[in-house]
Coordinates of C-alpha atoms and ligand atoms in Angstrom, one line a residue:
Chain O
X1456 CA -135.6 54.2 -92.5
X1457 CA -133.5 50.8 -91.3
X1458 CA -135.7 47.7 -90.6
X1459 CA -135.3 48.0 -87.2
X1460 CA -137.1 51.3 -87.4
X1461 CA -139.6 50.0 -89.5
X1462 CA -140.4 47.7 -87.1
X1463 CA -140.7 49.8 -84.2
X1464 CA -143.5 51.8 -86.2
X1465 CA -145.6 49.0 -86.8
X1466 CA -145.5 48.2 -83.7
X1467 CA -146.2 44.8 -83.3
X1468 CA -143.9 42.2 -84.7
X1469 CA -141.1 40.6 -82.8
X1470 CA -137.8 42.4 -82.7
X1471 CA -134.7 40.2 -82.6
X1472 CA -130.9 41.7 -81.8
X1473 CA -127.5 40.8 -81.5
X1474 CA -124.1 41.6 -80.1
X1475 CA -122.0 41.2 -83.4
X1476 CA -118.6 40.0 -82.4
X1477 CA -115.8 42.4 -81.8
X1478 CA -113.1 42.5 -84.5
X1479 CA -109.1 42.7 -83.5
X1480 CA -107.6 42.4 -86.6
X1481 CA -108.6 40.4 -90.0
X1482 CA -110.7 41.1 -93.2
X1483 CA -114.0 41.8 -93.9
X1484 CA -114.4 38.2 -94.7
X1485 CA -113.1 36.8 -91.8
X1486 CA -115.5 39.3 -90.1
X1487 CA -118.2 38.0 -92.4
X1488 CA -117.6 34.4 -91.0
X1489 CA -117.9 35.1 -87.5
X1490 CA -121.6 37.0 -87.8
X1491 CA -122.5 34.3 -90.2
X1492 CA -123.9 32.4 -87.0
X1493 CA -125.7 34.7 -85.4
X1494 CA -126.7 37.0 -88.5
X1495 CA -129.4 35.3 -90.2
X1496 CA -131.3 35.6 -86.8
X1497 CA -131.3 39.2 -86.3
X1498 CA -133.2 41.9 -87.4
X1499 CA -130.2 44.2 -86.8
X1500 CA -126.7 44.1 -84.5
X1501 CA -124.9 45.6 -82.2
X1502 CA -121.7 47.7 -83.5
X1503 CA -120.3 47.8 -80.4
X1504 CA -118.1 50.5 -78.9
X1505 CA -115.0 49.0 -77.0
X1506 CA -117.1 46.6 -75.1
X1507 CA -115.8 46.5 -71.5
X1508 CA -113.4 49.2 -71.6
X1509 CA -111.2 46.9 -74.2
X1510 CA -109.6 48.6 -77.2
X1511 CA -110.9 47.0 -80.2
X1512 CA -112.3 48.2 -84.1
X1513 CA -114.1 51.3 -83.8
X1514 CA -117.8 51.2 -83.3
X1515 CA -117.9 53.0 -86.6
X1516 CA -115.7 51.0 -88.5
X1517 CA -117.7 47.7 -87.6
X1518 CA -121.2 49.3 -88.1
X1519 CA -119.8 50.0 -91.9
X1520 CA -118.0 46.6 -92.1
X1521 CA -121.4 45.3 -90.9
X1522 CA -123.1 47.2 -93.5
X1523 CA -120.9 45.9 -96.3
X1524 CA -121.3 42.2 -95.6
X1525 CA -125.5 43.1 -95.4
X1526 CA -125.9 43.1 -92.0
X1527 CA -127.5 46.0 -90.4
X1528 CA -126.1 48.0 -87.5
X1529 CA -126.9 49.5 -84.5
X1530 CA -124.1 52.0 -83.4
X1531 CA -123.6 52.0 -79.6
X1532 CA -122.4 54.9 -78.3
X1533 CA -120.2 54.6 -74.7
X1534 CA -119.6 58.1 -72.6
X1535 CA -116.6 56.6 -71.6
X1536 CA -114.0 57.1 -74.1
X1537 CA -115.4 60.4 -75.8
X1538 CA -116.7 63.9 -75.0
X1539 CA -119.9 65.4 -76.7
X1540 CA -117.9 67.0 -79.7
X1541 CA -116.3 62.8 -80.5
X1542 CA -119.5 61.5 -79.5
X1543 CA -121.5 63.7 -82.4
X1544 CA -119.2 63.3 -85.1
X1545 CA -119.2 59.6 -84.5
X1546 CA -123.2 59.6 -84.8
X1547 CA -123.0 61.9 -87.2
X1548 CA -120.3 60.1 -89.3
X1549 CA -121.8 56.9 -89.4
X1550 CA -125.2 58.7 -90.4
X1551 CA -123.4 59.1 -93.7
X1552 CA -122.5 56.1 -94.3
X1553 CA -126.7 54.9 -94.0
X1554 CA -125.9 54.0 -90.5
X1555 CA -129.1 55.1 -88.8
X1556 CA -130.1 52.3 -85.5
X1557 CA -128.1 54.3 -82.5
X1558 CA -127.9 53.0 -79.2
X1559 CA -126.8 54.8 -76.4
X1560 CA -124.8 53.7 -73.3
X1561 CA -123.3 55.2 -70.6
X1562 CA -120.3 52.5 -70.7
X1563 CA -118.7 50.2 -68.3
X1564 CA -116.2 52.5 -66.1
X1565 CA -112.0 51.7 -67.9
X1566 CA -111.4 49.7 -64.2
X1567 CA -113.4 47.0 -65.9
X1568 CA -111.0 46.6 -69.2
X1569 CA -107.7 45.9 -69.5
X1570 CA -106.1 49.8 -69.3
X1571 CA -107.7 50.7 -66.1
X1572 CA -104.8 53.1 -66.1
X1573 CA -106.8 55.2 -68.8
X1574 CA -108.7 58.9 -68.4
X1575 CA -111.9 58.1 -67.8
X1576 CA -114.5 60.8 -69.8
X1577 CA -117.9 60.4 -69.2
X1578 CA -118.8 63.8 -70.7
X1579 CA -122.0 63.4 -71.1
X1580 CA -124.1 60.4 -69.3
X1581 CA -126.5 57.8 -70.5
X1582 CA -129.7 59.9 -70.9
X1583 CA -128.5 63.1 -71.3
X1584 CA -126.5 61.3 -74.3
X1585 CA -130.0 60.0 -75.9
X1586 CA -131.0 63.4 -75.4
X1587 CA -128.1 64.9 -78.0
X1588 CA -128.8 62.2 -80.4
X1589 CA -132.3 63.5 -80.5
X1590 CA -130.9 66.7 -80.9
X1591 CA -129.3 65.4 -84.2
X1592 CA -132.1 64.2 -85.5
X1593 CA -133.7 67.3 -85.2
X1594 CA -131.2 68.7 -87.5
X1595 CA -128.5 70.8 -84.7
X1596 CA -126.3 69.9 -83.1
X1597 CA -125.9 70.6 -79.6
X1598 CA -124.4 74.3 -80.5
X1599 CA -127.1 75.0 -82.1
X1600 CA -125.7 75.0 -85.4
X1601 CA -128.1 73.5 -88.0
X1602 CA -127.7 70.2 -90.0
X1603 CA -129.5 70.2 -92.9
X1604 CA -130.9 67.7 -93.8
X1605 CA -130.9 66.5 -90.5
X1606 CA -129.9 62.6 -90.6
X1607 CA -132.5 59.9 -89.7
X1608 CA -131.8 58.2 -86.3
X1609 CA -133.6 55.3 -84.4
X1610 CA -132.5 56.2 -81.2
X1611 CA -132.2 53.3 -78.3
X1612 CA -130.9 52.1 -75.3
X1613 CA -130.2 50.2 -72.4
X1614 CA -131.3 49.4 -68.5
X1615 CA -130.3 46.8 -66.5
X1616 CA -133.2 45.8 -64.7
X1617 CA -131.4 44.0 -62.3
X1618 CA -129.3 45.6 -60.5
X1619 CA -129.6 48.2 -57.4
X1620 CA -131.8 50.6 -56.4
X1621 CA -134.4 47.8 -57.7
X1622 CA -137.0 49.9 -57.3
X1623 CA -135.8 52.6 -59.3
X1624 CA -134.6 50.7 -62.5
X1625 CA -138.0 51.4 -63.9
X1626 CA -138.4 54.8 -63.5
X1627 CA -134.2 55.2 -64.8
X1628 CA -135.6 53.1 -68.1
X1629 CA -138.8 55.7 -68.4
X1630 CA -136.6 58.9 -68.3
X1631 CA -134.6 57.6 -70.9
X1632 CA -137.8 56.5 -72.9
X1633 CA -138.9 60.2 -72.2
X1634 CA -135.6 61.5 -73.4
X1635 CA -136.5 59.6 -76.7
X1636 CA -135.2 56.1 -76.7
X1637 CA -137.7 54.0 -78.9
X1638 CA -136.1 50.9 -77.9
X1639 CA -134.3 49.5 -75.1
X1640 CA -131.7 46.3 -74.8
X1641 CA -131.4 45.3 -71.2
X1642 CA -128.4 44.0 -69.3
X1643 CA -128.8 40.3 -68.9
X1644 CA -130.9 39.0 -65.6
X1645 CA -130.2 36.1 -64.1
X1646 CA -133.4 37.0 -61.6
X1647 CA -136.6 36.4 -63.5
X1648 CA -138.1 38.5 -60.3
X1649 CA -137.0 41.2 -61.1
X1650 CA -137.0 41.1 -64.9
X1651 CA -140.6 40.7 -64.2
X1652 CA -141.2 43.4 -62.0
X1653 CA -139.3 45.5 -64.6
X1654 CA -141.0 45.2 -66.8
X1655 CA -144.6 45.0 -65.3
X1656 CA -144.0 48.7 -64.3
X1657 CA -143.3 49.9 -67.8
X1658 CA -145.6 47.9 -68.8
X1659 CA -148.5 48.7 -66.6
X1660 CA -147.2 53.1 -67.8
X1661 CA -147.9 52.5 -71.1
X1662 CA -143.8 52.3 -71.9
X1663 CA -143.6 49.0 -73.6
X1664 CA -146.0 50.5 -76.3
X1665 CA -143.6 53.2 -77.1
X1666 CA -140.8 51.7 -76.2
X1667 CA -139.7 48.4 -77.9
X1668 CA -138.3 46.5 -74.3
X1669 CA -135.8 43.8 -75.4
X1670 CA -133.9 41.5 -72.7
X1671 CA -130.9 40.4 -72.7
X1672 CA -129.8 36.5 -73.3
X1673 CA -126.3 35.1 -73.3
X1674 CA -125.9 31.6 -74.5
X1675 CA -123.3 30.0 -72.4
X1676 CA -121.8 26.9 -73.2
X1677 CA -121.1 25.7 -69.7
X1678 CA -120.9 27.3 -66.1
X1679 CA -117.1 29.1 -66.8
X1680 CA -119.0 31.9 -68.3
X1681 CA -122.0 32.4 -66.1
X1682 CA -119.1 32.4 -63.2
X1683 CA -117.2 35.0 -65.2
X1684 CA -120.1 37.1 -65.4
X1685 CA -120.5 36.8 -62.1
X1686 CA -117.5 37.8 -60.5
X1687 CA -116.0 40.3 -63.4
X1688 CA -118.8 41.8 -65.4
X1689 CA -120.6 44.8 -63.0
X1690 CA -123.8 44.6 -62.2
X1691 CA -124.6 41.1 -62.9
X1692 CA -125.4 38.7 -60.4
X1693 CA -125.7 35.3 -61.3
X1694 CA -127.4 33.2 -58.1
X1695 CA -125.1 30.3 -57.1
X1696 CA -127.9 27.6 -57.5
X1697 CA -127.9 28.8 -61.2
X1698 CA -123.9 28.5 -61.3
X1699 CA -124.4 24.9 -59.8
X1700 CA -127.0 23.9 -62.4
X1701 CA -124.6 24.3 -65.0
X1702 CA -121.4 23.5 -63.1
X1703 CA -122.9 20.3 -61.6
X1704 CA -125.0 18.6 -64.5
X1705 CA -123.4 15.5 -66.7
X1706 CA -124.2 17.1 -69.7
X1707 CA -123.1 20.5 -68.2
X1708 CA -123.0 22.1 -72.3
X1709 CA -126.7 20.7 -72.6
X1710 CA -127.8 22.1 -69.4
X1711 CA -126.5 25.4 -70.4
X1712 CA -128.6 25.5 -73.7
X1713 CA -131.8 24.2 -71.3
X1714 CA -131.0 27.6 -69.5
X1715 CA -131.2 29.7 -72.2
X1716 CA -134.2 28.8 -73.7
X1717 CA -136.1 28.8 -70.2
X1718 CA -134.5 32.1 -70.3
X1719 CA -135.7 32.9 -73.4
X1720 CA -139.5 31.5 -73.1
X1721 CA -139.9 33.0 -69.6
X1722 CA -138.8 36.8 -71.0
X1723 CA -140.9 36.2 -74.1
X1724 CA -143.9 35.5 -71.9
X1725 CA -144.1 38.3 -70.3
X1726 CA -146.1 40.9 -71.6
X1727 CA -144.7 43.9 -72.7
X1728 CA -141.4 42.4 -73.8
X1729 CA -141.1 42.9 -77.6
X1730 CA -138.3 40.4 -78.5
X1731 CA -134.8 39.9 -77.5
X1732 CA -131.7 40.9 -77.8
X1733 CA -129.2 37.6 -78.3
X1734 CA -125.3 37.2 -77.4
X1735 CA -123.7 33.7 -78.5
X1736 CA -120.5 32.7 -76.6
X1737 CA -121.4 28.8 -77.4
X1738 CA -120.2 29.3 -81.0
X1739 CA -121.5 25.9 -81.4
X1740 CA -124.4 26.4 -84.3
X1741 CA -126.8 26.3 -81.2
X1742 CA -128.5 29.4 -82.0
X1743 CA -130.2 27.9 -85.0
X1744 CA -131.5 25.3 -82.7
X1745 CA -132.5 27.9 -80.3
X1746 CA -134.4 30.2 -82.4
X1747 CA -136.3 26.6 -83.9
X1748 CA -136.9 25.7 -80.2
X1749 CA -138.7 29.3 -79.6
X1750 CA -140.7 29.4 -83.1
X1751 CA -138.4 32.1 -84.9
X1752 CA -138.2 32.4 -88.4
X1753 CA -134.8 33.5 -90.1
X1754 CA -135.1 37.6 -90.6
X1755 CA -135.2 36.6 -94.3
X1756 CA -138.3 34.7 -94.0
X1757 CA -139.9 37.3 -91.3
X1758 CA -139.0 39.9 -93.6
X1759 CA -140.8 38.5 -96.5
X1760 CA -144.2 37.6 -94.9
X1761 CA -144.4 40.5 -92.9
X1762 CA -144.3 42.0 -96.8
X1763 CA -147.1 39.4 -97.9
X1764 CA -149.0 40.6 -95.2
X1765 CA -148.2 44.5 -95.9
X1766 CA -149.8 43.5 -99.0
X1767 CA -152.5 41.7 -98.3
X1768 CA -153.5 44.2 -96.4
Chain N
X672 CA -111.5 80.6 -56.6
X673 CA -113.1 84.0 -55.1
X674 CA -113.9 85.1 -51.9
X675 CA -117.4 83.6 -52.7
X676 CA -116.4 80.2 -53.8
X677 CA -114.3 79.6 -50.9
X678 CA -116.9 80.3 -48.7
X679 CA -118.8 77.5 -50.1
X680 CA -116.7 75.4 -50.3
X681 CA -115.5 75.2 -46.9
X682 CA -118.9 75.2 -46.3
X683 CA -120.5 72.3 -48.6
X684 CA -116.5 70.6 -48.8
X685 CA -116.9 68.7 -45.8
X686 CA -121.0 68.2 -45.8
X687 CA -121.2 67.0 -49.2
X688 CA -118.0 66.4 -50.7
X689 CA -118.9 69.1 -53.2
X690 CA -116.7 68.8 -56.2
X691 CA -117.5 72.6 -57.2
X692 CA -119.1 71.8 -60.6
X693 CA -120.4 75.0 -60.1
X694 CA -123.9 74.1 -61.2
X695 CA -125.4 72.5 -57.7
X696 CA -127.8 70.2 -58.6
X697 CA -127.9 68.7 -54.9
X698 CA -131.1 69.6 -53.6
X699 CA -132.5 67.4 -56.7
X700 CA -130.6 64.6 -55.9
X701 CA -131.5 63.2 -52.4
X702 CA -128.4 65.9 -51.3
X703 CA -126.2 63.7 -52.4
X704 CA -123.3 64.9 -54.6
X705 CA -123.4 63.4 -57.9
X706 CA -120.0 64.8 -59.2
X707 CA -118.3 62.3 -56.0
X708 CA -119.7 59.4 -58.9
X709 CA -116.4 58.3 -60.3
X710 CA -118.5 58.3 -63.7
X711 CA -120.0 62.1 -62.9
X712 CA -123.4 60.9 -63.8
X713 CA -125.7 63.3 -63.0
X714 CA -129.1 61.1 -63.9
X715 CA -129.1 58.3 -62.0
X716 CA -126.7 55.2 -61.3
X717 CA -125.1 53.6 -63.8
X718 CA -125.6 49.5 -64.7
X719 CA -122.5 48.5 -62.8
X720 CA -124.0 49.1 -59.0
X721 CA -122.7 45.8 -57.0
X722 CA -125.2 43.4 -56.0
X723 CA -124.2 44.9 -52.5
X724 CA -125.1 48.5 -53.7
X725 CA -121.6 49.2 -54.0
X726 CA -119.7 51.1 -56.7
X727 CA -118.5 49.4 -59.7
X728 CA -115.8 51.3 -59.4
X729 CA -115.1 52.0 -55.8
X730 CA -115.8 48.4 -54.5
X731 CA -115.6 49.7 -51.2
X732 CA -118.0 52.8 -51.6
X733 CA -121.5 53.0 -51.4
X734 CA -122.8 54.0 -54.6
X735 CA -123.5 57.2 -55.1
X736 CA -127.2 57.1 -56.6
X737 CA -128.1 54.0 -54.3
X738 CA -127.4 56.6 -51.4
X739 CA -129.3 59.3 -53.6
X740 CA -132.4 57.8 -54.2
X741 CA -132.7 56.2 -50.9
X742 CA -132.1 59.8 -49.4
X743 CA -134.4 61.1 -52.0
X744 CA -137.1 59.2 -50.5
X745 CA -136.2 59.3 -46.9
X746 CA -134.6 62.2 -46.0
X747 CA -136.5 64.3 -43.5
X748 CA -137.3 68.0 -44.0
X749 CA -136.5 68.4 -47.4
X750 CA -139.6 70.1 -49.5
X751 CA -141.9 67.8 -51.7
X752 CA -140.5 69.7 -55.2
X753 CA -136.6 68.2 -54.3
X754 CA -137.9 64.8 -54.0
X755 CA -139.9 65.1 -57.0
X756 CA -136.9 66.6 -59.1
X757 CA -134.8 63.4 -58.6
X758 CA -136.4 62.2 -62.1
X759 CA -135.9 65.3 -63.8
X760 CA -133.5 65.1 -67.0
X761 CA -130.2 67.1 -65.9
X762 CA -128.9 68.7 -68.9
X763 CA -124.9 67.8 -69.8
X764 CA -122.4 69.7 -67.1
X765 CA -120.8 73.3 -68.7
X766 CA -117.0 72.9 -67.7
X767 CA -116.3 76.7 -67.8
X768 CA -118.0 76.8 -64.1
X769 CA -116.1 74.1 -62.2
X770 CA -114.6 76.1 -59.1
X771 CA -117.1 78.9 -59.2
X772 CA -119.3 79.2 -56.5
X773 CA -122.7 78.1 -57.7
X774 CA -124.2 80.3 -54.9
X775 CA -123.3 82.8 -57.3
X776 CA -124.2 81.1 -60.5
X777 CA -127.8 80.1 -59.0
X778 CA -128.5 84.0 -58.5
X779 CA -127.5 84.8 -61.9
X780 CA -129.1 82.5 -63.5
X781 CA -125.7 81.3 -65.0
X782 CA -126.2 77.5 -64.1
X783 CA -129.6 77.2 -65.4
X784 CA -128.0 78.1 -69.3
X785 CA -128.0 74.9 -71.4
X786 CA -126.3 74.4 -74.8
X787 CA -128.7 76.0 -77.5
X788 CA -129.1 72.8 -79.3
X789 CA -130.6 70.8 -75.7
X790 CA -134.1 70.8 -75.3
X791 CA -135.6 69.1 -72.2
X792 CA -138.3 66.5 -72.2
X793 CA -141.3 68.2 -73.9
X794 CA -143.1 65.5 -71.0
X795 CA -143.3 65.3 -67.3
X796 CA -140.9 63.0 -65.8
X797 CA -142.1 59.5 -64.9
X798 CA -141.8 60.0 -61.6
X799 CA -145.2 57.9 -61.4
X800 CA -144.0 54.8 -62.7
X801 CA -144.3 52.3 -59.3
X802 CA -141.5 49.8 -59.3
Ligands
SF4_313 S1 -121.9 52.6 -59.7 FE1 -123.0 54.3 -58.7 S2 -121.4 55.4 -57.7 FE2 -120.7 53.8 -58.8 S3 -120.0 54.9 -61.1 FE3 -122.5 53.7 -61.3 S4 -123.5 55.4 -60.5 FE4 -121.6 56.2 -60.4

């Protein structure tokens, strides 16, 4: 089973996932170098599926590349570009290469990308895709045709805790958990009160026990990416005060670091949160500093310590 | 389009902007047609809803699901179970039914048919999750 699957089964240890950089050309060695900053801290990393509706090397190819350089992939599958037949083929194709972790997303619209004239698909929606992955895991295609042996899949999803309808977001997360999601990577959230209310609702109803809630953290280096996310990424609202805190600081890069650190600390302090999903936009070797400041050890150490613990018991 | 489908279209198009998917779920979605969502989502809003509650794809349009969620709670004269069904996991659309009369398919039960490999959730939906 995947490391992520084992962590989910064990049920109490910290989980760190990360967003792997996209691939636009280059060799496997180039890619390995790009992964080197974030990968040592992550239990698994997302092999993204044409993220933000921009074409890149495919999710399946990326997942296989990650495995070849020793990084455990989470195969992202979005509903924007492919119909249900192609989605099943991707999950099964990746499974053939030993990819077990699947993250099911509805996905940004084509209008969010650089080819807005493309046809959008959305044959399925996010919750239906989770259910579909579950069918594959149980040994059948959507048609009912048998899969023997059934692939071993660890199914997850995403949710945005910070957008409208705010009161409904936790219910939508619960719907995904009931459909079979065992981990939820949340969209980055610049409204701590919204994140708190969202996690608290899931935690109070026992959903955080059956599904690992992983708030997203985007490590930014200045106000630029904050402004960009605010204006250009659907569903992300960055309050003006947050932007000006970083923009007006004497040392914007340091202020941005402090903001990110505070976000991590806040998220990890919430009962029901199991870990973090990290994205590194800084690319200046801050990830080591961040994890050290948070008391998070590299994956290799967490792995061996957990093994010691298991042996001792 | 057959006669019944034509009649259905004439009635439902002006009121709900009905897209004639042939498998109507209006009663479960606050009498708001999910097929008018640009992503044709049938299980709730995507993560791209704007801060003002408008649609990711069409900034001038209110998100269909923000409207649906509000109406499923507040629309008068709706039976309680219609409200409760809001959180149900709706199965994938059968694209063969597009253009058909959903009334006809509701009477025959055709609209309830799902792909053989599809299983509904085994547990009740999460209506009780208080935000
Ligand atoms: S914002 Fe609302 S209406 Fe627009 S695509 Fe998303 S769910 Fe559909």
